[in-house]
């Protein structure tokens, strides 16, 4: 059964205003979480960074954990949507897989601060909320899996179903590594160099033509 989206209570009835204020809140919180981390950031600081009072903040959320949930939910959704947008469904064969990996790595590079915050702080979410946001990563993995399965169906990759899942997870982790170890990797490689090396390593590990 799919995990259900958590409803964050609000005292405001206007959906457009809720959307606008929460977008401000998310941007402000991300900046603070990058700088200080979730636990060292206060709701008062989030309100100030978002451009409104602490009283206004509590019209749209009830706790700091609600803010973290909104942040993680928004970042996962943005990464997933960008990946879906950039996946090349017109190309075929191994070219499509290469383009999918490149597209994913580019999305991670574009949003590396947000991705870093998401993975560092998501563990502080309540169990149900964490389960929901992590389901979005499952969906991203399935998008990569589908590209690999298409290559298998086209007869250009020869791997079993279990291997498809492992390869998809490996690709996701390689993308994460560009962010998590950026303090070292980004000093040694450009994104293009890193992507090409990871694709080369990926293809060495599977039977393809």
XYZ file of C-alpha atoms in Angstrom:
209
model
C 0.000 0.000 0.000
C 1.330 3.424 -0.931
C 2.216 5.783 1.866
C -0.218 8.658 2.204
C 0.858 12.275 2.002
C 0.955 13.884 5.435
C -1.463 16.768 5.966
C 0.181 19.728 7.691
C -2.518 21.649 9.615
C -2.995 25.335 8.817
C -5.261 28.092 10.154
C -5.361 29.739 6.717
C -8.115 28.810 4.250
C -6.729 30.360 1.040
C -4.884 27.581 -0.906
C -2.869 30.058 -2.991
C -1.702 31.926 0.087
C -0.805 28.651 1.808
C 1.241 27.634 -1.230
C 3.017 31.003 -1.407
C 3.867 31.195 2.296
C 5.042 27.601 2.473
C 7.286 28.097 -0.548
C 8.853 31.071 1.258
C 9.168 28.962 4.385
C 10.849 26.090 2.521
C 13.412 28.378 0.862
C 14.216 30.092 4.150
C 14.479 26.805 6.037
C 16.770 25.227 3.437
C 19.205 28.141 3.736
C 19.256 27.798 7.520
C 19.474 23.994 7.541
C 22.470 24.183 5.177
C 24.167 26.676 7.469
C 23.190 25.387 10.916
C 21.412 22.068 10.607
C 17.832 21.275 11.582
C 18.321 20.895 15.331
C 20.250 24.147 15.789
C 17.730 26.178 13.789
C 14.789 27.732 15.641
C 11.306 28.400 14.311
C 11.861 32.101 15.015
C 14.902 32.042 12.727
C 12.892 30.238 10.045
C 10.164 32.886 10.255
C 12.688 35.724 9.979
C 14.519 34.094 7.057
C 11.158 33.525 5.338
C 10.199 37.181 5.665
C 7.383 37.062 8.213
C 6.725 36.967 11.940
C 6.773 33.931 14.204
C 3.014 34.386 14.675
C 2.457 34.204 10.934
C 4.664 31.108 10.713
C 2.441 29.262 13.174
C -0.616 30.015 11.055
C 0.818 27.659 8.443
C 2.524 24.950 10.522
C 2.364 23.699 14.102
C 5.957 22.586 14.714
C 9.501 22.728 13.370
C 9.099 19.086 12.306
C 6.273 20.225 10.006
C 8.725 22.607 8.327
C 11.247 19.787 7.875
C 8.568 17.589 6.359
C 7.567 20.329 3.908
C 11.238 20.846 3.003
C 11.945 17.150 2.381
C 8.685 16.631 0.516
C 9.310 19.645 -1.744
C 12.923 18.681 -2.501
C 12.111 15.069 -3.345
C 9.245 16.206 -5.564
C 11.454 18.732 -7.349
C 14.238 16.209 -7.964
C 11.737 13.619 -9.224
C 9.978 16.102 -11.502
C 13.235 17.424 -12.940
C 14.445 13.901 -13.608
C 11.179 13.024 -15.351
C 11.479 16.190 -17.445
C 15.071 15.493 -18.510
C 14.758 11.788 -19.280
C 15.112 11.303 -23.030
C 12.330 8.985 -24.140
C 13.162 9.349 -27.839
C 16.627 7.796 -27.828
C 17.087 4.024 -27.778
C 19.481 1.384 -26.603
C 22.519 2.120 -24.525
C 22.355 5.789 -25.561
C 19.130 6.188 -23.624
C 20.705 4.734 -20.487
C 23.737 7.023 -20.796
C 21.472 10.042 -21.197
C 19.375 8.977 -18.200
C 22.459 8.760 -15.975
C 23.698 12.122 -17.258
C 20.297 13.722 -16.671
C 20.101 12.381 -13.112
C 23.605 13.538 -12.236
C 22.824 16.990 -13.662
C 19.692 17.279 -11.523
C 21.674 16.303 -8.417
C 24.345 18.857 -9.293
C 21.735 21.590 -9.783
C 20.146 20.836 -6.397
C 23.099 19.564 -4.407
C 22.580 21.812 -1.364
C 18.938 20.796 -1.126
C 19.742 17.112 -1.613
C 22.406 17.273 1.090
C 19.936 18.854 3.535
C 17.299 16.283 2.707
C 19.533 13.298 3.424
C 21.169 14.793 6.490
C 17.952 15.889 8.173
C 15.207 13.514 6.997
C 16.083 11.124 9.838
C 14.535 13.664 12.232
C 11.084 13.215 10.690
C 8.404 11.198 12.497
C 8.218 7.599 11.249
C 5.091 8.033 9.102
C 6.339 11.227 7.446
C 9.758 9.691 6.789
C 8.133 6.664 5.198
C 6.173 8.920 2.853
C 9.102 11.052 1.670
C 11.335 7.999 1.215
C 8.670 6.525 -1.044
C 9.556 9.311 -3.474
C 13.093 7.983 -3.675
C 11.643 4.578 -4.480
C 9.758 6.238 -7.346
C 12.976 7.836 -8.633
C 14.709 4.464 -8.510
C 11.832 2.940 -10.472
C 12.246 5.603 -13.162
C 15.866 4.535 -13.629
C 14.837 0.870 -13.465
C 12.394 1.415 -16.324
C 15.131 2.820 -18.561
C 17.262 -0.251 -17.833
C 14.309 -2.590 -18.456
C 13.685 -0.892 -21.792
C 17.304 -1.623 -22.725
C 16.810 -5.255 -21.713
C 13.630 -5.455 -23.811
C 15.489 -3.970 -26.786
C 18.145 -6.658 -26.452
C 21.052 -4.309 -25.775
C 21.542 -5.224 -22.095
C 21.594 -8.794 -20.821
C 20.907 -8.887 -17.077
C 18.380 -10.542 -14.770
C 15.563 -8.720 -12.951
C 17.415 -8.659 -9.628
C 20.419 -7.095 -11.347
C 18.208 -4.386 -12.826
C 17.265 -3.256 -9.339
C 20.867 -3.291 -8.100
C 22.100 -1.318 -11.118
C 19.352 1.285 -10.610
C 20.249 1.665 -6.924
C 23.931 1.950 -7.800
C 23.187 4.794 -10.210
C 21.240 6.662 -7.526
C 24.043 6.228 -5.001
C 26.650 7.418 -7.512
C 24.587 10.561 -7.970
C 24.384 11.053 -4.204
C 28.149 10.658 -3.938
C 28.648 13.709 -6.163
C 26.982 15.696 -3.369
C 28.049 13.822 -0.233
C 31.739 13.724 -1.150
C 31.828 16.963 -3.102
C 34.494 18.351 -0.769
C 36.899 15.922 -2.471
C 35.359 14.676 -5.737
C 34.492 18.105 -7.112
C 38.098 19.181 -6.641
C 39.250 16.295 -8.822
C 36.598 16.065 -11.527
C 34.169 18.214 -13.458
C 30.581 16.958 -13.546
C 31.092 15.801 -17.135
C 34.271 13.889 -16.240
C 32.622 12.313 -13.214
C 29.548 11.332 -15.226
C 31.581 9.766 -18.040
C 33.734 7.796 -15.601
C 30.693 6.488 -13.726
C 28.964 5.490 -16.969
C 32.120 3.708 -18.111
C 32.319 1.836 -14.811
C 28.599 1.019 -14.975
C 28.881 -0.493 -18.452
C 31.924 -2.545 -17.477
C 29.771 -4.279 -14.893
C 26.969 -5.375 -17.233
C 26.760 -7.392 -20.435
C 25.640 -5.095 -23.258
C 26.063 -4.498 -26.969
